[in-house]
PDB file of C-alpha atoms in Angstrom:
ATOM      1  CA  UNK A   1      72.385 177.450 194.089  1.00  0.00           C
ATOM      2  CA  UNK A   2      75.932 179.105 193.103  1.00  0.00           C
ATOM      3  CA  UNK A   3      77.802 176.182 193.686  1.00  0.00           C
ATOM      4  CA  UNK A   4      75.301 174.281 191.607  1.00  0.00           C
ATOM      5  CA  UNK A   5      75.873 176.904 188.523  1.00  0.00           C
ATOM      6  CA  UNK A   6      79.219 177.057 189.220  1.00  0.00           C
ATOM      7  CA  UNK A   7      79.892 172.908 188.988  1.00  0.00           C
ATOM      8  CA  UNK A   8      77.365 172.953 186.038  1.00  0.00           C
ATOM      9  CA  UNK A   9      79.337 175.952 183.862  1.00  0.00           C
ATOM     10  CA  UNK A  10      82.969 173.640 185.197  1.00  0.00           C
ATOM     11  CA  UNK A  11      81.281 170.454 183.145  1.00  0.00           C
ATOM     12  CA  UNK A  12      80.127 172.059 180.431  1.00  0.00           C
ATOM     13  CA  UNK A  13      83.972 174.036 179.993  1.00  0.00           C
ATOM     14  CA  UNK A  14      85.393 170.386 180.403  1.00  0.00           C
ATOM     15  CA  UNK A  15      83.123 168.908 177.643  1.00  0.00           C
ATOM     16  CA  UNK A  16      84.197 171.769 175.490  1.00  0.00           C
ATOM     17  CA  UNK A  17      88.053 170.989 176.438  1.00  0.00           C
ATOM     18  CA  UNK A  18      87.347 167.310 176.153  1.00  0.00           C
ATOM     19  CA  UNK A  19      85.690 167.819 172.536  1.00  0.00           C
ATOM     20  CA  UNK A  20      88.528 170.254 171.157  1.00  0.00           C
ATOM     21  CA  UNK A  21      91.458 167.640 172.659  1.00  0.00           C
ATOM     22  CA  UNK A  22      89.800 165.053 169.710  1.00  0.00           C
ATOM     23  CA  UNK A  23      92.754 164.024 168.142  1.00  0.00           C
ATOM     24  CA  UNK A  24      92.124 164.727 164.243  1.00  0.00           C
ATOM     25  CA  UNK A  25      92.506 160.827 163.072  1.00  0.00           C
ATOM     26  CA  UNK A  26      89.157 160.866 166.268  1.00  0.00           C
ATOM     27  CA  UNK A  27      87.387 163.600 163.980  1.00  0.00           C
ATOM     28  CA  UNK A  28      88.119 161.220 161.007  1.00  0.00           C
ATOM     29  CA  UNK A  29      86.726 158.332 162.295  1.00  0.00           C
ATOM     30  CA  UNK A  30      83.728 160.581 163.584  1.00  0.00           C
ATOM     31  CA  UNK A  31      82.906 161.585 159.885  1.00  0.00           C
ATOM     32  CA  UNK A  32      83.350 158.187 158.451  1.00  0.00           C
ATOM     33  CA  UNK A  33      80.807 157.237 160.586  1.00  0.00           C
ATOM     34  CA  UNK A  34      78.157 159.912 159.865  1.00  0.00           C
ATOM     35  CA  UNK A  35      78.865 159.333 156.395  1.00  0.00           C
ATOM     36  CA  UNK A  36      78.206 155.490 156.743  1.00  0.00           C
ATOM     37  CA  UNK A  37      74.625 157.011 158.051  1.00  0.00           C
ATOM     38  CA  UNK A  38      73.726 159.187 155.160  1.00  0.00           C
ATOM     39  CA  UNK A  39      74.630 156.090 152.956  1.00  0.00           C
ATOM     40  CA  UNK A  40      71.972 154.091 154.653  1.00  0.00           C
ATOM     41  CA  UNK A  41      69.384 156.593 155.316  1.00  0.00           C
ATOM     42  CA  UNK A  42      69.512 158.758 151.971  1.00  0.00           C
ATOM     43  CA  UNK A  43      67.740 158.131 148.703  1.00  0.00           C
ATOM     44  CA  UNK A  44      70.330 156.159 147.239  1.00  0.00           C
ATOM     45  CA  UNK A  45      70.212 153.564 150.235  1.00  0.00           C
ATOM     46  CA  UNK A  46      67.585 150.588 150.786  1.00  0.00           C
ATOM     47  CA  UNK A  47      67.076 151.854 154.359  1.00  0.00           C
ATOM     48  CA  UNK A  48      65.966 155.516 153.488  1.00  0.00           C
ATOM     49  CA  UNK A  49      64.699 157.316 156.430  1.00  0.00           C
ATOM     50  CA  UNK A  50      64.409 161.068 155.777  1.00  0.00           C
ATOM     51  CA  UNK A  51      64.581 162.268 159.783  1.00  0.00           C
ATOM     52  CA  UNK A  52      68.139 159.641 160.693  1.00  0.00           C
ATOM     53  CA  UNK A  53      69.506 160.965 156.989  1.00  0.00           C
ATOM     54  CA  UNK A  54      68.642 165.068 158.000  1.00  0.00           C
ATOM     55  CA  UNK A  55      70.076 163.499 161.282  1.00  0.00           C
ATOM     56  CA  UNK A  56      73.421 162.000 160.359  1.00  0.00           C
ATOM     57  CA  UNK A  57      73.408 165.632 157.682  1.00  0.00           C
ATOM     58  CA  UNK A  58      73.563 167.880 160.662  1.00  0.00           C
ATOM     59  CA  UNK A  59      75.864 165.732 162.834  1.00  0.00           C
ATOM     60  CA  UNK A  60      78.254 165.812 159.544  1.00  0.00           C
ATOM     61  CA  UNK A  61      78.159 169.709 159.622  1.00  0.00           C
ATOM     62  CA  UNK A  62      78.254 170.471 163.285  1.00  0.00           C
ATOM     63  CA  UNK A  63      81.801 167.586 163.607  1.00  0.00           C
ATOM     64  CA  UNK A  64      83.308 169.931 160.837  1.00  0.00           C
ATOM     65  CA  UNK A  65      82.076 173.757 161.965  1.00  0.00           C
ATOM     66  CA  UNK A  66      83.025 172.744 165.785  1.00  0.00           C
ATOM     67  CA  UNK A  67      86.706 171.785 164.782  1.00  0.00           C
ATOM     68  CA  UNK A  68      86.619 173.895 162.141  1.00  0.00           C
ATOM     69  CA  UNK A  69      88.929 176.256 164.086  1.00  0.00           C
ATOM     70  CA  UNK A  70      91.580 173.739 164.971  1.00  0.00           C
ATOM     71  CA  UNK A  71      95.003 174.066 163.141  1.00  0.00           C
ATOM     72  CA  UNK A  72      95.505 170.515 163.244  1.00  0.00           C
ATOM     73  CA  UNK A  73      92.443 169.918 161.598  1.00  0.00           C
ATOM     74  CA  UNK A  74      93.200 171.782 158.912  1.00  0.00           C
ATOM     75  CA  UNK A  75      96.902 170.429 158.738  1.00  0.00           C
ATOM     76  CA  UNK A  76      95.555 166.979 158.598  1.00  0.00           C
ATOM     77  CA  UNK A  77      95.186 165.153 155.164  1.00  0.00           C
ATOM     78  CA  UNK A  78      91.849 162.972 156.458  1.00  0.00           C
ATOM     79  CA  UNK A  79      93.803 159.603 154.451  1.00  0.00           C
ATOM     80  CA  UNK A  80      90.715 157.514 155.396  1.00  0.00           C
ATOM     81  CA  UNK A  81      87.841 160.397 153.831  1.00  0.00           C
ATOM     82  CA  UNK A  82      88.928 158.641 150.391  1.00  0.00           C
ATOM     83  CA  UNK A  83      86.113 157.983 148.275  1.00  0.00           C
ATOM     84  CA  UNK A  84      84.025 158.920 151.211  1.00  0.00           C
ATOM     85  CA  UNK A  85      84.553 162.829 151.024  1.00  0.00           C
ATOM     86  CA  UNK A  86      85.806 165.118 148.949  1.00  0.00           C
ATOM     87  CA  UNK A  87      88.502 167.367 150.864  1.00  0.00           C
ATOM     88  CA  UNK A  88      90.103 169.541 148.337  1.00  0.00           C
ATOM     89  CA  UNK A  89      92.962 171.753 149.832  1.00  0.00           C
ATOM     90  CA  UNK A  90      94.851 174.613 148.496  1.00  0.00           C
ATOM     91  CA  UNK A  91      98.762 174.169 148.336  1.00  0.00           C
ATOM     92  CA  UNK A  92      99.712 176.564 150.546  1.00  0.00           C
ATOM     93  CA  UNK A  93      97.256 175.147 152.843  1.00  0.00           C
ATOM     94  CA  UNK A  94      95.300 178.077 154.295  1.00  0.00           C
ATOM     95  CA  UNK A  95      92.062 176.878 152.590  1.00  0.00           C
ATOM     96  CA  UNK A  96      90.555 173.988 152.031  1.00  0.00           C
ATOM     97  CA  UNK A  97      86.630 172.893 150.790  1.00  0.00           C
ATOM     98  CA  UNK A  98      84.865 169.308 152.387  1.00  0.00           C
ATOM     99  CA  UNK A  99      82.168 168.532 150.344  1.00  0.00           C
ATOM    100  CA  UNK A 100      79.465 165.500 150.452  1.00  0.00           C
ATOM    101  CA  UNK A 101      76.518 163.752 148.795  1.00  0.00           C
ATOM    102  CA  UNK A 102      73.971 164.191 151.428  1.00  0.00           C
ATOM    103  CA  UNK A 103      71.665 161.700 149.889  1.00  0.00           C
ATOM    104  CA  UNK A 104      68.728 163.767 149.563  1.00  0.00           C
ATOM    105  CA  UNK A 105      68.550 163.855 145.765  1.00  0.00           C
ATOM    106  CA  UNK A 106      67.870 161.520 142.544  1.00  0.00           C
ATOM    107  CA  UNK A 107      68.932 162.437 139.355  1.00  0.00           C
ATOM    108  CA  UNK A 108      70.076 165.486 140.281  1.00  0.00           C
ATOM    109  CA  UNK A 109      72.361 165.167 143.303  1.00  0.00           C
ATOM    110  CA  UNK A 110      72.807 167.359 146.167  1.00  0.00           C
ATOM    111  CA  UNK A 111      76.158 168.382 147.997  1.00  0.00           C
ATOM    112  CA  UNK A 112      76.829 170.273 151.368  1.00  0.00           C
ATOM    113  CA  UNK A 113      80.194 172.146 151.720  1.00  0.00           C
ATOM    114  CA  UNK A 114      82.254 173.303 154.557  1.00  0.00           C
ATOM    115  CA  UNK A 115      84.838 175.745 154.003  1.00  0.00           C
ATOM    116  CA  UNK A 116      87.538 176.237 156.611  1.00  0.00           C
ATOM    117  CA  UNK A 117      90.651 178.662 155.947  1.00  0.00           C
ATOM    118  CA  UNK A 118      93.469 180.400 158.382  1.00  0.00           C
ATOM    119  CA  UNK A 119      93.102 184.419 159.042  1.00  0.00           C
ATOM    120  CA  UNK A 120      95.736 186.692 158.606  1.00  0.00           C
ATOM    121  CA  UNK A 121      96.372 186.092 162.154  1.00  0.00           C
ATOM    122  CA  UNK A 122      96.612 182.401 162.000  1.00  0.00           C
ATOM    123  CA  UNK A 123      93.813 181.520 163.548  1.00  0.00           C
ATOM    124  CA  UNK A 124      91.436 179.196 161.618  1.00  0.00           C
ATOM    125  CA  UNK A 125      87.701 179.421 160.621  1.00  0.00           C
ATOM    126  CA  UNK A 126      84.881 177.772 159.310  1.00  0.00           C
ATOM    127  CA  UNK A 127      82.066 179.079 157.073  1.00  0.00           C
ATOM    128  CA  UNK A 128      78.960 176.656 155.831  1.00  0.00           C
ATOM    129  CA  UNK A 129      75.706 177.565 153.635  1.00  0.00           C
ATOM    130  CA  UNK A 130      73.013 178.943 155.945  1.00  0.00           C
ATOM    131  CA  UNK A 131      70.058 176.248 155.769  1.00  0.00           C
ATOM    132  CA  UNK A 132      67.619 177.700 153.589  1.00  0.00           C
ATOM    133  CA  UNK A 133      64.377 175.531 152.028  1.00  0.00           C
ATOM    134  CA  UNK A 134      65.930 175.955 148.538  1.00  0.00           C
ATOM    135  CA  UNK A 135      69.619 174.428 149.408  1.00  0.00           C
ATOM    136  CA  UNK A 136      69.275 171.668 147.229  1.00  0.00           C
ATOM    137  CA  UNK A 137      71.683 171.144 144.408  1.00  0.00           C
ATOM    138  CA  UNK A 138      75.058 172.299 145.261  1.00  0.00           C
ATOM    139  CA  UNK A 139      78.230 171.339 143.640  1.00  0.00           C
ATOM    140  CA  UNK A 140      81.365 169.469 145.475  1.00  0.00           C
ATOM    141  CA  UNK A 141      85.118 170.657 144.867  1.00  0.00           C
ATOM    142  CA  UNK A 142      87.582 168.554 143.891  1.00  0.00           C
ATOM    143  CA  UNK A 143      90.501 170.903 143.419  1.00  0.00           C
ATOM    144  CA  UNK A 144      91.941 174.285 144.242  1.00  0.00           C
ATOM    145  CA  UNK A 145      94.555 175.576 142.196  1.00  0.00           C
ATOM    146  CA  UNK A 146      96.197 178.496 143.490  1.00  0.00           C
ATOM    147  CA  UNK A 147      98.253 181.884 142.143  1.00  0.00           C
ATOM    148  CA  UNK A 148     100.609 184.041 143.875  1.00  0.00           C
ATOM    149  CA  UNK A 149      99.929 187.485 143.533  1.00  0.00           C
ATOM    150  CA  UNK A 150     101.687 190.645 145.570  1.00  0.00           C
ATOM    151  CA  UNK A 151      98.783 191.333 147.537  1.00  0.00           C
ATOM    152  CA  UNK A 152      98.645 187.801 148.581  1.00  0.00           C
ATOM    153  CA  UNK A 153      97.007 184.132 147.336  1.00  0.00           C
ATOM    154  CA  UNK A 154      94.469 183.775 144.966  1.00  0.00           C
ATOM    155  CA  UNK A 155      92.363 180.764 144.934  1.00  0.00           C
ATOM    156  CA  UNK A 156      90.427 179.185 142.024  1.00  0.00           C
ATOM    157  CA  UNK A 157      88.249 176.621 143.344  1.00  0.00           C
ATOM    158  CA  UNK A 158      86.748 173.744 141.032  1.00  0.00           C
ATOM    159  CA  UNK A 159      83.300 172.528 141.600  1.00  0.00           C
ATOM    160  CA  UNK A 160      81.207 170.074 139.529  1.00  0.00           C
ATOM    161  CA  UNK A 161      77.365 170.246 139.565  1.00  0.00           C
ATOM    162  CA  UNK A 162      75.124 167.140 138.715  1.00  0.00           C
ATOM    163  CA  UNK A 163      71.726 168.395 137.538  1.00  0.00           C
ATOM    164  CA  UNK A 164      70.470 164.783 136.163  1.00  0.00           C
ATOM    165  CA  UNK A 165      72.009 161.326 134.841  1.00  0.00           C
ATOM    166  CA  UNK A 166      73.481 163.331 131.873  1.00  0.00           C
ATOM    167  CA  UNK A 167      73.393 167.471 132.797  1.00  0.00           C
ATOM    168  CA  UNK A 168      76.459 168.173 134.154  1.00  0.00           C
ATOM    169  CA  UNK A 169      78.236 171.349 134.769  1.00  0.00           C
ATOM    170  CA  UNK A 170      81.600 172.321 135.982  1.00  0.00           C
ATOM    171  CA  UNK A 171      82.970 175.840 137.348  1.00  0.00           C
ATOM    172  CA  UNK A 172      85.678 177.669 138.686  1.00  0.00           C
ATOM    173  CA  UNK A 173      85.506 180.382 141.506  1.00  0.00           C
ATOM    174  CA  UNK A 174      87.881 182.803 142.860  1.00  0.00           C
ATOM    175  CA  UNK A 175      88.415 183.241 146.563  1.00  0.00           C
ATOM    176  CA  UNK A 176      90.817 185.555 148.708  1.00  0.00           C
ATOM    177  CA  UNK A 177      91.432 185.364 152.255  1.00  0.00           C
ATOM    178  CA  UNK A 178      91.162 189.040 153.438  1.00  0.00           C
ATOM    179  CA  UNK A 179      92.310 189.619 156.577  1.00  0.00           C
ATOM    180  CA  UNK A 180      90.113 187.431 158.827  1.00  0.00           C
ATOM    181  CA  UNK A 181      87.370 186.617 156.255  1.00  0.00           C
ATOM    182  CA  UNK A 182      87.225 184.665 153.467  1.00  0.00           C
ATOM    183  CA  UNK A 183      85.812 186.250 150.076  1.00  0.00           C
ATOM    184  CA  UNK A 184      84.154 184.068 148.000  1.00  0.00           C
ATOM    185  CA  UNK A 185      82.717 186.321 145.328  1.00  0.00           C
ATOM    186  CA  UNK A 186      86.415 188.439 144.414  1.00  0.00           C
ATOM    187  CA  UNK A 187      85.906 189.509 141.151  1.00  0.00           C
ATOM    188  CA  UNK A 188      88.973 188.398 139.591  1.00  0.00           C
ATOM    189  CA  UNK A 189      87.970 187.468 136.324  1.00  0.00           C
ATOM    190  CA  UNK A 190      87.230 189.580 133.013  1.00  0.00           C
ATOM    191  CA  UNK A 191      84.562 188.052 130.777  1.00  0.00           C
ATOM    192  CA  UNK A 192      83.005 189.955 128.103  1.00  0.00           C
ATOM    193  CA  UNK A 193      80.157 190.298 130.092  1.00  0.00           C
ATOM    194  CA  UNK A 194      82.071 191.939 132.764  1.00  0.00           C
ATOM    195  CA  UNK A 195      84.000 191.264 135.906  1.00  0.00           C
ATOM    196  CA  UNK A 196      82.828 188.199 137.657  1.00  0.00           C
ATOM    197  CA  UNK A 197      84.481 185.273 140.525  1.00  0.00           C
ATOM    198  CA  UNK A 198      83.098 182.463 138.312  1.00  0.00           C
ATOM    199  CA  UNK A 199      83.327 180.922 135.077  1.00  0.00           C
ATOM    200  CA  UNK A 200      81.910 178.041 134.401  1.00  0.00           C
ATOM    201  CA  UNK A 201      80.565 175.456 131.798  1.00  0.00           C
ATOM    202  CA  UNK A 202      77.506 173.167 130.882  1.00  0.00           C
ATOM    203  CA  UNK A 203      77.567 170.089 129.147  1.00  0.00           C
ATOM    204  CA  UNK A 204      75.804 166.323 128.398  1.00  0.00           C
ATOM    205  CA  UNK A 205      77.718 163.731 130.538  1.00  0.00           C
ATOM    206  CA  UNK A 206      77.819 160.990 128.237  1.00  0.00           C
ATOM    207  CA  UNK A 207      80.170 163.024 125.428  1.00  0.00           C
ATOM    208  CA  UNK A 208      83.080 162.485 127.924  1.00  0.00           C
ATOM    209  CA  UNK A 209      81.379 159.270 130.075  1.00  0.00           C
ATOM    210  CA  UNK A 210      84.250 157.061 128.689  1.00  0.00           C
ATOM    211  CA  UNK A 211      87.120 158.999 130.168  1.00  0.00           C
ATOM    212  CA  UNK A 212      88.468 157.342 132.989  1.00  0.00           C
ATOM    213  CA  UNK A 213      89.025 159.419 135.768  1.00  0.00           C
ATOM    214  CA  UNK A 214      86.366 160.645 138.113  1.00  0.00           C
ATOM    215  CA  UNK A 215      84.842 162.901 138.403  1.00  0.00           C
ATOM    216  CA  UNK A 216      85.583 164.222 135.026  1.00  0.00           C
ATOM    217  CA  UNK A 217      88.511 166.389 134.557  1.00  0.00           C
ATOM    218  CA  UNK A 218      87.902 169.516 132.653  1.00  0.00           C
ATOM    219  CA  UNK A 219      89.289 173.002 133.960  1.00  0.00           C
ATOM    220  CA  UNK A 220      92.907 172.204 133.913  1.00  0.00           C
ATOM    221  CA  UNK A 221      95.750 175.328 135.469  1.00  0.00           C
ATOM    222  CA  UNK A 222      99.543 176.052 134.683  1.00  0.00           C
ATOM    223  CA  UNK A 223     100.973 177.495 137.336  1.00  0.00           C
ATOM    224  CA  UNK A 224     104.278 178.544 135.835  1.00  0.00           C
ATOM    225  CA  UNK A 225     102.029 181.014 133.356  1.00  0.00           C
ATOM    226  CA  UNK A 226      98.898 181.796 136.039  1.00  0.00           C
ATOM    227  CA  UNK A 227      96.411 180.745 133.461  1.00  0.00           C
ATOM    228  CA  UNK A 228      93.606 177.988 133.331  1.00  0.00           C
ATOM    229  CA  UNK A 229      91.660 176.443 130.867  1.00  0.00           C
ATOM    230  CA  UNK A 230      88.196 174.699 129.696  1.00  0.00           C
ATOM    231  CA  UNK A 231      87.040 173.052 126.899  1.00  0.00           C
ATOM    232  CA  UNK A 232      84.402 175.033 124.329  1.00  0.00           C
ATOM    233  CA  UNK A 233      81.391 173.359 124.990  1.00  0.00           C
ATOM    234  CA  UNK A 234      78.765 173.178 121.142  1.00  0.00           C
ATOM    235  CA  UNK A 235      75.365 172.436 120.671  1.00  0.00           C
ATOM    236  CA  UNK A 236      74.766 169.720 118.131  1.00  0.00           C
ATOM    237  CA  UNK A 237      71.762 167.464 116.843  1.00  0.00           C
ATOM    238  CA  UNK A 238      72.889 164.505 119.090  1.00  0.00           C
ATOM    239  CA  UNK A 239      74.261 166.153 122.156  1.00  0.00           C
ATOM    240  CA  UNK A 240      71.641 169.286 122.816  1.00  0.00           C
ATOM    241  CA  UNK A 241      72.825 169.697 126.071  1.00  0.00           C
ATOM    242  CA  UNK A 242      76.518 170.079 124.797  1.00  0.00           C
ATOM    243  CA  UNK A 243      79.113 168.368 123.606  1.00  0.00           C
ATOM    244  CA  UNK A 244      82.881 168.621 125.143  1.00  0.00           C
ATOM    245  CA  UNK A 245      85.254 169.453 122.476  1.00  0.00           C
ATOM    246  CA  UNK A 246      89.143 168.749 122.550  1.00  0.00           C
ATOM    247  CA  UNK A 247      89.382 172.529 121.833  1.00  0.00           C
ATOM    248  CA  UNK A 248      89.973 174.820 124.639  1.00  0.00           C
ATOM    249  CA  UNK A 249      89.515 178.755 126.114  1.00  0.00           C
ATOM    250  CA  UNK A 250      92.142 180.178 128.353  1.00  0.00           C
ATOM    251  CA  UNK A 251      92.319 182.502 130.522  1.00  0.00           C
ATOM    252  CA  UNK A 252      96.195 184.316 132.176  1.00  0.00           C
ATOM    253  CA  UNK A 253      96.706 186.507 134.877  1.00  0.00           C
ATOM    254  CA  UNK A 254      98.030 189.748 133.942  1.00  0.00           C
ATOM    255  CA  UNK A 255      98.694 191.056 137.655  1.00  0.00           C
ATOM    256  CA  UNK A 256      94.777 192.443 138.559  1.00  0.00           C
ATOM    257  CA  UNK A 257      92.732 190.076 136.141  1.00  0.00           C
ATOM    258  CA  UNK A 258      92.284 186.702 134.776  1.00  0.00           C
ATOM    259  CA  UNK A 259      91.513 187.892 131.177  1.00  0.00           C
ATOM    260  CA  UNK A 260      90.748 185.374 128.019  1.00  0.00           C
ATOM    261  CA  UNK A 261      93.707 185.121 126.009  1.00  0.00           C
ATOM    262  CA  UNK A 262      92.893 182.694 123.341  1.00  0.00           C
TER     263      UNK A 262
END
């Protein structure tokens, strides 16, 4: 009976070895596939089958949380996740975001996100949403823009929230790395409503539909000066869910907050 154990707990430590010696362009290939899956199973597909889309969902998480503490994964830019995945990485490359239609929504579409980041230490995490029965809705990141500070990195991630055909919204939201967790709520910016980790914007889809880049481009950062900016967003008779305007808030870091300057 010991030898048994023992030869079963040997197999299952080789599997794990085995499954951590994936070589990341494997891990790619792995998620392209998975991704092919939701495409065909989810809502948007002609072959929607809720249980191989919740399926192909899970499978997506688990390949990213169960490399999620490899340093090569992290290194690796994922070339062939192009238009399949968004994989927005910060540019000192201690944090980056994966983010993905999961197919389960209509109008409004719903993203999962994977956050993976290196400690203090160096050694490298993951962190997902827990599963809840309400986790429909979230936003994907497309950028992280990034500010050097003396108590280390801070990181502005951009996220873009479809809420139907034509509600749109866009945010940013400050992270640290402290230690060996990740923040994602540091209160880094001063509104007049207080001190908050997001700002972030509403608008109708279709007053900027006919710029060309995708997704839309609207929270834009200077390094050099630590500052980013948005567009004012107004309410008028055509465009009740607001209209983008070409004029613009902005906020500068001024060594402890991000505070509005014009």
């Amino acid at each position: 009976m010991k030898i048994k154990f023992l030869s079963g707990l040997l197999l299952l430590v080789s599997g794990v070895a085995v499954l951590h010696a994936q070589s990341p362009a494997t891990v790619e290939r792995s998620l392209i596939k998975k991704l092919a899956d939701v495409g065909k199973y989810g809502s948007y597909g002609e072959t929607s089958d809720d249980k191989k889309l919740a399926a192909a969902n899970k499978e997506l998480t688990a390949i990213l949380t169960r490399n999620g503490d490899r340093l090569a994964i992290l290194k690796y830019a994922f070339p062939k996740l192009k238009d399949k995945m968004y994989v927005a990485t910060s540019k000192d490359g201690r944090l980056r975001i994966y983010s993905w239609d999961t197919g389960t929504g209509g109008t409004m579409h719903d993203y999962a996100n994977v956050f993976q980041y290196q400690g203090k230490s160096g050694r490298v995490y993951s962190w997902t949403d827990p599963e809840t029965e309400d986790a429909s809705g979230g936003p994907f990141y497309t950028e992280i823009f990034e500010v050097a500070t003396r108590t280390g990195p801070i990181y502005l991630a951009n996220s873009t929230f479809i809420a139907s055909t034509s509600m749109h919204g866009q945010s940013l939201n400050a992270l640290r790395i402290d230690g060996e967790k990740l923040d994602q709520a540091a209160k880094l910016i001063k509104t007049r409503r207080g001190v908050t980790n997001e700002v972030g914007i509403t608008y109708d889809f279709f007053s900027v539909v006919d710029r060309p880049e995708r997704p839309v481009k609207l929270f834009f950062f200077n390094a050099a000066k630590k500052e980013f900016r948005f567009p004012i967003v107004i309410e008028d008779d055509k465009t009740f869910l607001g209209r983008v305007t070409d004029k613009f808030i902005t906020y500068r870091f001024n060594g402890k907050y991000f505070v509005k300057v014009s």
